């Protein structure tokens, strides 16, 4: 740890990125064992564990603070003074513990072992392994142990710079390092694979989550075709659920969410179904709440998310299905570099059954085709369309042009501003955040449905600030309640049920299209219209386009 800490301090002491990567690169190169290299790269990125392990320490700031305070034997004043000098937990601990520990060195592996002990311990017992380690080591190393544990290195080292250091250390082009990192999603594993030049073999490994391929937004069919630049494109529905990666081999199944967190426990029906598959697979798809052949609203799926335990009643109330749209690995064969059409052919050959469904693919070659398919999608009450290049490989983690999402605002609503807030950052000193309402004709009241931040120019915001100051009926400090006379036209991406607003709905990602100076507040849109839009686009869907293959 002393060498790690020396390098960490040297990296922190310079602002020159080239110098940082050189110093770190030399350190990585000098580490003989792969295990040390793996740990060093992870710790330098300010993490206690690689993402593949999916573990968190669960040791809070307060416990770390208390442990260091006790060990240091210093008074509160002394500690306060040291804190004011650094305002950083690790730097503070380093100085507070100087001369107060046994001053020994420990290996990176010993730190890893302590981290594992902390992770496995419960509640207040988590502090004991930390105390034992800090007591043994030199304060310079303690400084970095605390940095790793608190997850804040603060030495000006982004993950991108750690990648650059790996490139420098092992003379590998940075693009290659990034590619390996995108696939492994783990900087430690990336460093080791780059050292051994395992580029060909670097591909998916079951039970190590792969970063998801993402889509770039487009607004028109013409734009989609131009950006893709191919004669033929594939379209798929943009299903409104949550992204999910399913890994299966033997009697093991694991699921991962969009941010690569493990979500196996949330969807037991998918695990059970996967155990019945005769193949080792890695699926990419979207989980939907699905009952009696109908897709339930996203709101209902939300009941299933983030659950550690799903009981029988909930499973019955909100059953789920996985709409699969990609196959990344089949029986030990990685398919990332195969064209989408080949991955799809293999996927269809599996003849999966409910709760697995296949996304329906339609082909298009002209803007007219795409427009028609998009209109049909809308007609069925879906928000958007995915456009994919059938010849494209699967590029993990990338928002490229091989997948596009064609989305247009669902509708716009005319709404009245009911409250305004002072902005932050660039918008400091102006009233820039507007809460807005629609008319509830039943009660004759205005009910809030959202809050918009963007869409107006700086000059418009300045004018509106003066206007809202005049219209203020109640000054609550940060927020001002205003007389509802300003009418805005807002566009939005979707509507959700929400307990936050009186209306019971919230518009998602609202943007101000314009100020409707011409429109009196009596003529704004109504709560009934919001409810109707919600039912049409986000309510239960009788019809969901799925591939013929899957409709069992
Ligand atoms: P966005 O969240 O707007 O960036 O849209 C991308 C998301 O759409 C993906 O992460 C998926 O969760 C979701 N999605 C729904 N249907 C599909 C599909 N057929 N292919 C790919 N992604 C899809």
Coordinates of C-alpha atoms and ligand atoms in Angstrom, one line a residue:
X1 CA 0.0 0.0 0.0
X2 CA 2.9 2.4 0.5
X3 CA 3.9 2.2 -3.1
X4 CA 0.3 2.6 -4.2
X5 CA 0.0 5.6 -1.9
X6 CA 3.2 7.2 -3.1
X7 CA 2.0 6.9 -6.7
X8 CA -1.4 8.2 -5.8
X9 CA 0.1 11.2 -4.1
X10 CA 2.4 11.9 -7.1
X11 CA -0.6 11.7 -9.5
X12 CA -2.6 14.0 -7.2
X13 CA 0.3 16.5 -7.1
X14 CA 0.3 17.3 -10.8
X15 CA -2.5 18.8 -12.9
X16 CA -0.9 17.7 -16.1
X17 CA -2.8 14.7 -17.4
X18 CA 0.1 13.4 -19.4
X19 CA 2.2 13.3 -16.3
X20 CA -0.6 11.5 -14.4
X21 CA -0.9 8.8 -17.0
X22 CA 2.9 8.3 -17.2
X23 CA 3.3 8.0 -13.5
X24 CA 0.4 5.6 -13.2
X25 CA 1.4 3.7 -16.3
X26 CA 4.9 3.1 -14.9
X27 CA 3.4 1.8 -11.7
X28 CA 1.0 -0.6 -13.4
X29 CA 3.9 -1.9 -15.6
X30 CA 6.0 -2.6 -12.5
X31 CA 3.4 -4.7 -10.8
X32 CA 4.4 -8.3 -11.3
X33 CA 1.3 -10.1 -10.3
X34 CA -2.0 -9.9 -12.2
X35 CA -3.9 -9.9 -9.0
X36 CA -2.0 -6.8 -7.9
X37 CA -2.6 -5.1 -11.2
X38 CA -6.3 -5.9 -11.1
X39 CA -6.6 -4.5 -7.6
X40 CA -4.4 -1.4 -8.3
X41 CA -6.5 -0.4 -11.3
X42 CA -9.8 -0.8 -9.4
X43 CA -8.5 1.0 -6.3
X44 CA -7.0 3.8 -8.4
X45 CA -10.4 4.4 -9.9
X46 CA -11.8 5.0 -6.4
X47 CA -13.6 1.7 -6.1
X48 CA -13.4 -0.9 -3.5
X49 CA -14.6 -3.7 -5.8
X50 CA -14.7 -4.3 -9.5
X51 CA -18.2 -3.9 -11.0
X52 CA -18.2 -7.6 -12.0
X53 CA -18.4 -8.5 -8.3
X54 CA -21.4 -6.2 -7.8
X55 CA -20.6 -5.6 -4.1
X56 CA -20.7 -2.6 -2.0
X57 CA -19.0 -1.9 1.3
X58 CA -21.9 -0.4 3.2
X59 CA -19.6 1.5 5.5
X60 CA -20.7 5.1 5.9
X61 CA -18.8 8.3 6.3
X62 CA -19.7 8.6 9.9
X63 CA -18.3 5.2 10.8
X64 CA -15.0 6.0 9.0
X65 CA -14.8 9.3 10.8
X66 CA -15.4 7.7 14.2
X67 CA -12.8 5.0 13.6
X68 CA -10.1 7.5 12.6
X69 CA -11.1 9.8 15.5
X70 CA -10.7 7.1 18.1
X71 CA -7.4 5.8 16.6
X72 CA -5.9 9.2 16.4
X73 CA -6.5 10.0 20.1
X74 CA -6.6 13.6 19.1
X75 CA -8.9 16.3 20.5
X76 CA -11.9 17.6 18.6
X77 CA -10.2 20.9 18.1
X78 CA -7.1 19.4 16.6
X79 CA -9.2 17.2 14.3
X80 CA -11.3 20.2 13.3
X81 CA -8.2 22.1 12.4
X82 CA -6.8 19.3 10.3
X83 CA -10.2 19.0 8.6
X84 CA -10.3 22.6 7.6
X85 CA -6.9 22.3 6.0
X86 CA -8.0 19.5 3.7
X87 CA -11.8 19.1 3.5
X88 CA -11.2 15.6 2.3
X89 CA -11.7 12.5 4.4
X90 CA -8.6 10.6 3.2
X91 CA -6.3 13.6 3.5
X92 CA -7.7 14.4 6.9
X93 CA -7.2 10.7 8.1
X94 CA -3.7 10.7 6.7
X95 CA -2.6 13.7 8.8
X96 CA -4.7 12.8 11.8
X97 CA -3.1 9.4 12.0
X98 CA 0.5 10.5 11.5
X99 CA 2.6 8.9 14.3
X100 CA -0.4 7.3 15.8
X101 CA -0.2 3.9 14.1
X102 CA 2.3 1.0 14.0
X103 CA 3.6 2.4 10.7
X104 CA 3.8 -0.9 8.8
X105 CA 3.1 -1.6 5.1
X106 CA 0.5 -4.1 3.9
X107 CA -0.1 -5.6 0.5
X108 CA -2.9 -4.7 -1.9
X109 CA -4.3 -8.1 -1.3
X110 CA -4.4 -7.4 2.5
X111 CA -6.5 -4.3 1.7
X112 CA -8.8 -6.4 -0.5
X113 CA -9.2 -8.9 2.3
X114 CA -10.1 -6.2 4.8
X115 CA -12.6 -4.8 2.3
X116 CA -14.2 -8.2 2.0
X117 CA -14.4 -8.5 5.8
X118 CA -16.0 -5.0 6.0
X119 CA -18.5 -6.0 3.3
X120 CA -19.5 -9.3 5.0
X121 CA -19.9 -7.7 8.5
X122 CA -23.2 -6.2 9.6
X123 CA -23.9 -2.8 11.0
X124 CA -21.5 -1.4 13.6
X125 CA -19.3 -4.5 13.3
X126 CA -18.2 -3.1 10.0
X127 CA -15.8 -0.7 11.7
X128 CA -13.7 -3.3 13.4
X129 CA -11.8 -4.6 10.3
X130 CA -11.1 -1.1 9.3
X131 CA -9.8 -0.1 12.7
X132 CA -7.5 -3.2 12.7
X133 CA -6.0 -2.3 9.3
X134 CA -5.5 1.4 10.0
X135 CA -3.9 0.7 13.3
X136 CA -1.2 -1.4 11.6
X137 CA -0.3 0.7 8.6
X138 CA 1.7 3.8 8.0
X139 CA -0.4 7.0 7.9
X140 CA 0.6 7.7 4.3
X141 CA -1.0 4.4 3.4
X142 CA -4.0 5.0 5.7
X143 CA -4.7 8.2 3.8
X144 CA -5.2 6.1 0.6
X145 CA -7.1 3.3 2.4
X146 CA -9.6 5.8 3.5
X147 CA -9.8 7.3 0.0
X148 CA -10.6 3.9 -1.5
X149 CA -13.1 3.1 1.2
X150 CA -14.9 6.4 1.0
X151 CA -14.9 6.0 -2.8
X152 CA -13.4 9.4 -3.3
X153 CA -9.8 9.4 -4.5
X154 CA -9.7 13.2 -5.3
X155 CA -6.4 13.0 -7.2
X156 CA -7.8 14.1 -10.5
X157 CA -8.0 10.7 -12.0
X158 CA -11.0 9.8 -14.1
X159 CA -11.7 6.3 -15.3
X160 CA -10.6 7.6 -18.8
X161 CA -7.2 8.5 -17.4
X162 CA -6.8 5.1 -15.8
X163 CA -7.6 3.6 -19.2
X164 CA -4.9 5.9 -20.7
X165 CA -2.4 4.7 -18.1
X166 CA -3.2 1.1 -19.0
X167 CA -2.5 2.0 -22.6
X168 CA 0.7 3.6 -21.7
X169 CA 1.8 0.8 -19.4
X170 CA 1.4 -2.0 -21.9
X171 CA 1.8 -0.1 -25.2
X172 CA -1.7 -0.9 -26.3
X173 CA -3.6 1.6 -28.5
X174 CA -6.1 3.5 -26.3
X175 CA -9.0 2.6 -28.6
X176 CA -8.2 -1.1 -28.0
X177 CA -8.1 -0.5 -24.2
X178 CA -11.5 1.2 -24.4
X179 CA -13.0 -1.6 -26.4
X180 CA -11.8 -4.2 -23.9
X181 CA -13.2 -2.0 -21.1
X182 CA -16.6 -1.7 -22.8
X183 CA -16.9 -5.4 -23.0
X184 CA -15.6 -6.3 -19.5
X185 CA -17.0 -3.2 -17.8
X186 CA -14.3 -3.7 -15.2
X187 CA -11.1 -1.6 -15.2
X188 CA -9.1 -4.3 -13.3
X189 CA -10.0 -7.0 -15.7
X190 CA -9.3 -4.6 -18.6
X191 CA -5.8 -3.9 -17.3
X192 CA -4.9 -7.6 -17.0
X193 CA -6.3 -8.5 -20.4
X194 CA -4.4 -5.6 -22.0
X195 CA -1.2 -6.7 -20.4
X196 CA -1.6 -10.2 -21.9
X197 CA -2.9 -8.7 -25.2
X198 CA -6.0 -10.8 -24.9
X199 CA -7.9 -8.9 -27.6
X200 CA -9.3 -11.7 -29.7
X201 CA -10.4 -13.6 -26.7
X202 CA -11.9 -10.6 -25.0
X203 CA -15.5 -11.1 -25.6
X204 CA -18.5 -11.8 -23.5
X205 CA -18.1 -14.1 -20.5
X206 CA -21.4 -15.4 -19.1
X207 CA -22.3 -13.9 -15.7
X208 CA -20.1 -10.8 -16.3
X209 CA -22.6 -8.1 -17.4
X210 CA -21.9 -6.6 -20.7
X211 CA -22.6 -2.9 -21.2
X212 CA -25.7 -2.4 -23.2
X213 CA -25.8 -1.1 -26.7
X214 CA -27.7 2.1 -26.9
X215 CA -29.6 4.1 -29.6
X216 CA -29.2 7.6 -30.8
X217 CA -32.3 9.7 -31.1
X218 CA -33.7 10.9 -34.5
X219 CA -36.8 12.9 -35.2
X220 CA -37.7 12.1 -38.8
X221 CA -37.8 9.0 -40.9
X222 CA -35.6 10.7 -43.5
X223 CA -33.0 11.5 -40.9
X224 CA -33.0 7.9 -39.7
X225 CA -32.3 6.6 -43.2
X226 CA -29.7 9.2 -43.9
X227 CA -27.8 8.6 -40.7
X228 CA -27.9 4.9 -41.0
X229 CA -26.8 5.0 -44.6
X230 CA -28.0 1.5 -45.6
X231 CA -30.4 0.4 -48.3
X232 CA -32.5 -1.6 -45.8
X233 CA -33.3 -1.0 -42.2
X234 CA -35.1 -3.1 -39.6
X235 CA -37.6 -1.6 -37.2
X236 CA -38.7 -2.8 -33.9
X237 CA -41.2 -1.5 -31.4
X238 CA -39.8 0.7 -28.6
X239 CA -41.2 -1.3 -25.7
X240 CA -41.8 0.6 -22.6
X241 CA -40.4 -1.4 -19.8
X242 CA -36.9 -1.8 -18.2
X243 CA -33.8 -3.1 -20.0
X244 CA -32.6 -6.5 -18.9
X245 CA -29.7 -8.8 -19.7
X246 CA -30.2 -12.4 -19.0
X247 CA -27.3 -14.9 -18.6
X248 CA -28.0 -18.6 -18.4
X249 CA -25.7 -21.6 -18.2
X250 CA -26.4 -24.9 -16.5
X251 CA -28.4 -24.3 -13.3
X252 CA -27.3 -20.7 -13.0
X253 CA -29.3 -17.6 -14.2
X254 CA -28.5 -14.0 -13.5
X255 CA -30.2 -10.8 -14.7
X256 CA -28.8 -7.3 -14.9
X257 CA -30.4 -3.9 -15.3
X258 CA -29.4 -1.1 -17.5
X259 CA -26.8 0.2 -15.0
X260 CA -25.4 -3.4 -14.7
X261 CA -26.8 -4.0 -11.3
X262 CA -28.0 -7.6 -10.6
X263 CA -31.8 -7.8 -10.6
X264 CA -32.2 -11.6 -10.6
X265 CA -34.3 -11.6 -7.4
X266 CA -36.8 -9.1 -8.9
X267 CA -38.0 -11.5 -11.7
X268 CA -38.2 -15.1 -10.5
X269 CA -40.4 -16.1 -13.4
X270 CA -37.7 -15.2 -15.8
X271 CA -35.1 -17.2 -13.9
X272 CA -37.4 -20.2 -13.7
X273 CA -38.1 -20.1 -17.4
X274 CA -34.4 -19.7 -18.2
X275 CA -33.6 -22.8 -16.3
X276 CA -35.8 -24.7 -18.7
X277 CA -33.8 -23.6 -21.7
X278 CA -31.6 -26.2 -23.4
X279 CA -28.9 -23.7 -24.3
X280 CA -26.4 -21.4 -22.7
X281 CA -27.5 -17.9 -23.6
X282 CA -27.0 -14.2 -23.1
X283 CA -30.2 -12.3 -24.0
X284 CA -30.7 -8.6 -24.3
X285 CA -34.3 -7.4 -24.0
X286 CA -36.9 -5.4 -22.2
X287 CA -38.9 -6.6 -19.2
X288 CA -42.6 -5.7 -19.3
X289 CA -45.5 -6.3 -17.0
X290 CA -47.6 -8.8 -18.9
X291 CA -50.8 -10.5 -17.9
X292 CA -53.2 -12.5 -20.0
X293 CA -51.4 -11.5 -23.2
X294 CA -51.7 -7.8 -22.4
X295 CA -48.9 -5.4 -21.5
X296 CA -49.6 -3.6 -18.3
X297 CA -48.8 0.0 -17.7
X298 CA -45.3 0.9 -16.7
X299 CA -46.7 2.1 -13.4
X300 CA -47.6 -1.5 -12.5
X301 CA -44.2 -2.7 -13.5
X302 CA -42.7 -0.2 -11.0
X303 CA -44.2 -2.3 -8.2
X304 CA -41.8 -5.1 -9.2
X305 CA -38.6 -3.0 -9.5
X306 CA -36.0 -3.0 -6.9
X307 CA -37.5 -5.9 -4.9
X308 CA -35.3 -8.2 -3.0
X309 CA -38.1 -10.7 -2.5
X310 CA -41.1 -11.1 -4.7
X311 CA -44.0 -13.1 -3.1
X312 CA -46.5 -15.2 -4.9
X313 CA -49.3 -12.6 -4.6
X314 CA -47.2 -9.9 -6.3
X315 CA -46.1 -12.4 -9.0
X316 CA -49.8 -13.1 -9.7
X317 CA -50.8 -9.5 -9.6
X318 CA -48.0 -8.1 -11.8
X319 CA -46.5 -11.0 -13.8
X320 CA -43.6 -10.1 -16.1
X321 CA -42.3 -11.2 -19.5
X322 CA -39.0 -10.5 -21.3
X323 CA -39.2 -9.2 -24.9
X324 CA -35.9 -10.4 -26.3
X325 CA -34.4 -8.4 -29.1
X326 CA -30.8 -9.6 -29.1
X327 CA -28.7 -12.6 -28.5
X328 CA -25.1 -11.9 -27.5
X329 CA -23.8 -15.4 -26.8
X330 CA -25.1 -18.9 -27.6
X331 CA -23.6 -22.1 -26.2
X332 CA -20.2 -20.6 -25.5
X333 CA -20.0 -18.8 -28.8
X334 CA -19.8 -15.0 -28.6
X335 CA -22.0 -13.3 -31.2
X336 CA -21.0 -9.6 -30.7
X337 CA -19.3 -9.4 -34.1
X338 CA -22.0 -11.2 -36.0
X339 CA -24.4 -9.0 -37.9
X340 CA -27.7 -8.4 -36.3
X341 CA -29.6 -10.5 -38.8
X342 CA -27.4 -13.5 -37.9
X343 CA -27.9 -13.0 -34.2
X344 CA -31.6 -12.7 -34.9
X345 CA -31.7 -15.9 -37.0
X346 CA -30.0 -17.8 -34.1
X347 CA -32.4 -16.2 -31.6
X348 CA -35.4 -17.4 -33.6
X349 CA -34.0 -20.9 -33.8
X350 CA -34.3 -21.2 -30.1
X351 CA -38.1 -21.2 -30.3
X352 CA -38.5 -19.6 -26.8
X353 CA -41.8 -19.7 -25.0
X354 CA -43.6 -17.3 -22.7
X355 CA -42.5 -15.5 -20.5
X356 CA -39.9 -15.0 -23.2
X357 CA -41.2 -13.2 -26.2
X358 CA -39.5 -11.9 -29.3
X359 CA -39.5 -8.4 -30.6
X360 CA -41.3 -8.1 -33.9
X361 CA -39.1 -7.0 -36.8
X362 CA -40.3 -5.1 -39.8
X363 CA -38.2 -4.1 -42.8
X364 CA -38.2 -0.7 -44.3
X365 CA -36.3 0.8 -47.2
X366 CA -37.9 4.2 -47.8
X367 CA -38.9 7.1 -45.6
X368 CA -42.5 6.4 -46.6
X369 CA -42.2 2.9 -45.2
X370 CA -40.8 4.1 -42.0
X371 CA -43.4 6.8 -41.6
X372 CA -46.1 4.3 -42.1
X373 CA -44.7 1.9 -39.5
X374 CA -44.2 4.8 -37.1
X375 CA -47.8 5.9 -37.6
X376 CA -49.0 2.3 -37.0
X377 CA -47.0 2.1 -33.8
X378 CA -48.5 5.4 -32.6
X379 CA -52.0 4.1 -33.5
X380 CA -51.4 1.2 -31.2
X381 CA -50.5 3.7 -28.5
X382 CA -46.7 3.2 -28.4
X383 CA -44.4 6.1 -28.1
X384 CA -41.6 5.3 -30.5
X385 CA -39.8 3.1 -32.9
X386 CA -36.3 1.5 -32.9
X387 CA -34.5 1.5 -36.2
X388 CA -31.6 -0.9 -36.5
X389 CA -29.0 -1.8 -39.2
X390 CA -29.4 -5.5 -39.9
X391 CA -25.8 -5.8 -40.8
X392 CA -24.4 -4.2 -37.6
X393 CA -22.4 -5.8 -34.9
X394 CA -23.4 -5.4 -31.2
X395 CA -21.3 -2.6 -29.8
X396 CA -21.5 -2.6 -26.0
X397 CA -21.9 0.7 -24.3
X398 CA -22.0 2.7 -27.4
X399 CA -24.7 5.1 -28.6
X400 CA -23.8 4.8 -32.2
X401 CA -25.7 5.0 -35.5
X402 CA -26.4 1.3 -35.9
X403 CA -29.4 1.7 -33.5
X404 CA -31.6 4.7 -33.7
X405 CA -34.7 5.6 -31.8
X406 CA -37.3 7.5 -33.8
X407 CA -39.3 9.6 -31.4
X408 CA -41.6 12.6 -31.8
X409 CA -43.3 14.5 -29.0
X410 CA -46.5 12.7 -28.2
X411 CA -48.5 15.9 -28.2
X412 CA -48.1 19.4 -26.7
X413 CA -50.2 20.8 -23.9
X414 CA -51.0 24.4 -23.1
X415 CA -50.5 24.9 -19.4
X416 CA -50.4 27.7 -16.8
X417 CA -47.4 28.5 -14.7
X418 CA -48.4 28.3 -11.0
X419 CA -45.0 28.6 -9.3
X420 CA -41.4 29.5 -10.2
X421 CA -38.0 28.8 -8.7
X422 CA -34.7 30.5 -8.7
X423 CA -32.3 28.6 -11.0
X424 CA -28.8 27.2 -10.4
X425 CA -25.4 27.5 -12.0
X426 CA -25.8 29.3 -15.3
X427 CA -29.3 30.2 -14.4
X428 CA -28.4 31.7 -11.0
X429 CA -30.3 34.9 -10.2
X430 CA -33.1 34.3 -12.6
X431 CA -36.5 32.6 -12.1
X432 CA -36.0 29.7 -14.5
X433 CA -37.8 26.6 -13.2
X434 CA -41.6 26.7 -13.9
X435 CA -44.2 24.5 -12.2
X436 CA -47.2 24.3 -14.4
X437 CA -50.8 23.1 -14.2
X438 CA -53.8 22.1 -16.3
X439 CA -57.4 22.8 -15.6
X440 CA -59.5 20.3 -13.6
X441 CA -62.9 21.1 -15.0
X442 CA -64.6 19.1 -12.3
X443 CA -63.5 21.4 -9.5
X444 CA -62.6 24.4 -11.6
X445 CA -59.1 24.3 -10.1
X446 CA -55.7 24.3 -11.6
X447 CA -53.7 21.2 -10.8
X448 CA -50.0 20.8 -11.3
X449 CA -48.7 18.3 -13.8
X450 CA -45.0 19.0 -14.1
X451 CA -42.0 21.3 -14.0
X452 CA -40.0 22.6 -16.9
X453 CA -36.5 24.0 -17.0
X454 CA -35.6 24.3 -20.6
X455 CA -36.7 25.7 -23.9
X456 CA -36.5 29.5 -23.4
X457 CA -33.7 31.7 -24.4
X458 CA -31.7 33.7 -21.9
X459 CA -33.4 36.9 -23.0
X460 CA -36.8 35.3 -22.6
X461 CA -36.0 34.1 -19.2
X462 CA -34.8 37.5 -18.1
X463 CA -38.1 39.1 -19.3
X464 CA -40.1 36.3 -17.6
X465 CA -38.2 36.8 -14.4
X466 CA -39.3 40.4 -14.2
X467 CA -42.9 39.4 -15.0
X468 CA -43.0 36.6 -12.4
X469 CA -41.6 39.0 -9.7
X470 CA -44.6 41.2 -10.4
X471 CA -47.0 38.2 -10.4
X472 CA -45.7 36.8 -7.1
X473 CA -48.5 36.1 -4.7
X474 CA -46.4 34.3 -2.1
X475 CA -42.6 34.4 -1.6
X476 CA -41.4 31.2 -0.1
X477 CA -37.7 32.0 -0.5
X478 CA -36.5 29.6 -3.1
X479 CA -39.9 29.2 -4.6
X480 CA -42.5 31.8 -5.5
X481 CA -46.2 31.1 -6.0
X482 CA -47.4 33.2 -8.9
X483 CA -50.7 34.4 -10.2
X484 CA -51.5 31.8 -12.9
X485 CA -51.7 34.0 -16.0
X486 CA -48.7 32.9 -18.0
X487 CA -49.6 30.2 -20.5
X488 CA -46.9 27.9 -22.0
X489 CA -47.0 25.3 -24.7
X490 CA -45.0 22.3 -23.5
X491 CA -43.8 19.1 -25.3
X492 CA -43.0 16.0 -23.3
X493 CA -41.9 12.4 -23.8
X494 CA -44.3 10.5 -21.5
X495 CA -46.8 10.7 -18.7
X496 CA -46.6 8.9 -15.4
X497 CA -48.8 8.5 -12.5
X498 CA -47.4 10.6 -9.7
X499 CA -48.1 11.3 -6.1
X500 CA -46.1 14.4 -6.2
X501 CA -48.7 16.5 -8.1
X502 CA -52.3 17.1 -7.2
X503 CA -53.4 16.0 -10.6
X504 CA -52.1 12.5 -10.0
X505 CA -49.9 12.7 -13.1
X506 CA -46.5 14.0 -14.1
X507 CA -45.2 14.8 -17.5
X508 CA -41.8 13.4 -18.1
X509 CA -39.0 15.5 -19.7
X510 CA -41.2 18.5 -20.4
X511 CA -39.8 21.2 -22.6
X512 CA -41.2 24.6 -23.2
X513 CA -42.1 25.0 -26.9
X514 CA -43.2 28.6 -26.6
X515 CA -45.1 31.2 -24.5
X516 CA -48.7 31.5 -25.5
X517 CA -49.2 35.2 -25.1
X518 CA -52.4 34.9 -27.1
X519 CA -54.0 32.4 -24.9
X520 CA -56.1 33.1 -21.7
X521 CA -55.7 30.7 -18.8
X522 CA -59.3 29.7 -19.1
X523 CA -58.5 28.0 -22.4
X524 CA -55.6 25.8 -21.3
X525 CA -55.7 22.1 -21.6
X526 CA -57.6 20.0 -19.1
X527 CA -56.9 17.2 -16.7
X528 CA -59.3 15.0 -18.8
X529 CA -57.0 15.5 -21.8
X530 CA -53.9 14.4 -19.7
X531 CA -55.8 11.4 -18.5
X532 CA -56.9 10.5 -22.0
X533 CA -53.4 10.8 -23.3
X534 CA -52.1 8.7 -20.5
X535 CA -54.7 6.0 -21.2
X536 CA -54.0 6.0 -24.8
X537 CA -50.2 5.9 -24.7
X538 CA -49.3 4.6 -21.3
X539 CA -52.3 2.6 -20.2
X540 CA -52.8 -1.1 -20.6
X541 CA -52.1 -2.2 -24.2
X542 CA -54.1 -4.8 -25.7
X543 CA -52.0 -5.0 -28.8
X544 CA -48.3 -5.4 -28.5
X545 CA -46.4 -6.3 -31.6
X546 CA -44.4 -9.4 -31.0
X547 CA -42.8 -11.8 -33.4
X548 CA -44.9 -14.6 -34.7
X549 CA -42.4 -17.1 -33.3
X550 CA -43.1 -16.2 -29.8
X551 CA -46.9 -16.0 -29.7
X552 CA -47.6 -19.3 -28.0
Ligands
LIG1 P1 -33.9 5.6 -24.3 O1 -34.1 5.1 -22.9 O2 -34.9 6.6 -24.7 O3 -32.4 6.0 -24.5 O4 -34.2 4.4 -25.3 C1 -33.4 3.3 -25.3 C2 -34.1 2.2 -24.5 O5 -35.2 1.7 -25.2 C3 -33.2 1.0 -24.3 O6 -32.3 1.1 -23.3 C4 -34.3 -0.1 -24.0 O7 -34.5 -0.2 -22.7 C5 -35.5 0.4 -24.7 N1 -36.0 -0.4 -25.8 C6 -37.3 -0.7 -26.0 N2 -37.5 -1.5 -27.0 C7 -36.3 -1.7 -27.6 C8 -35.8 -2.4 -28.7 N3 -36.7 -3.1 -29.5 N4 -34.5 -2.4 -29.0 C9 -33.6 -1.8 -28.2 N5 -34.0 -1.1 -27.1 C10 -35.3 -1.0 -26.8

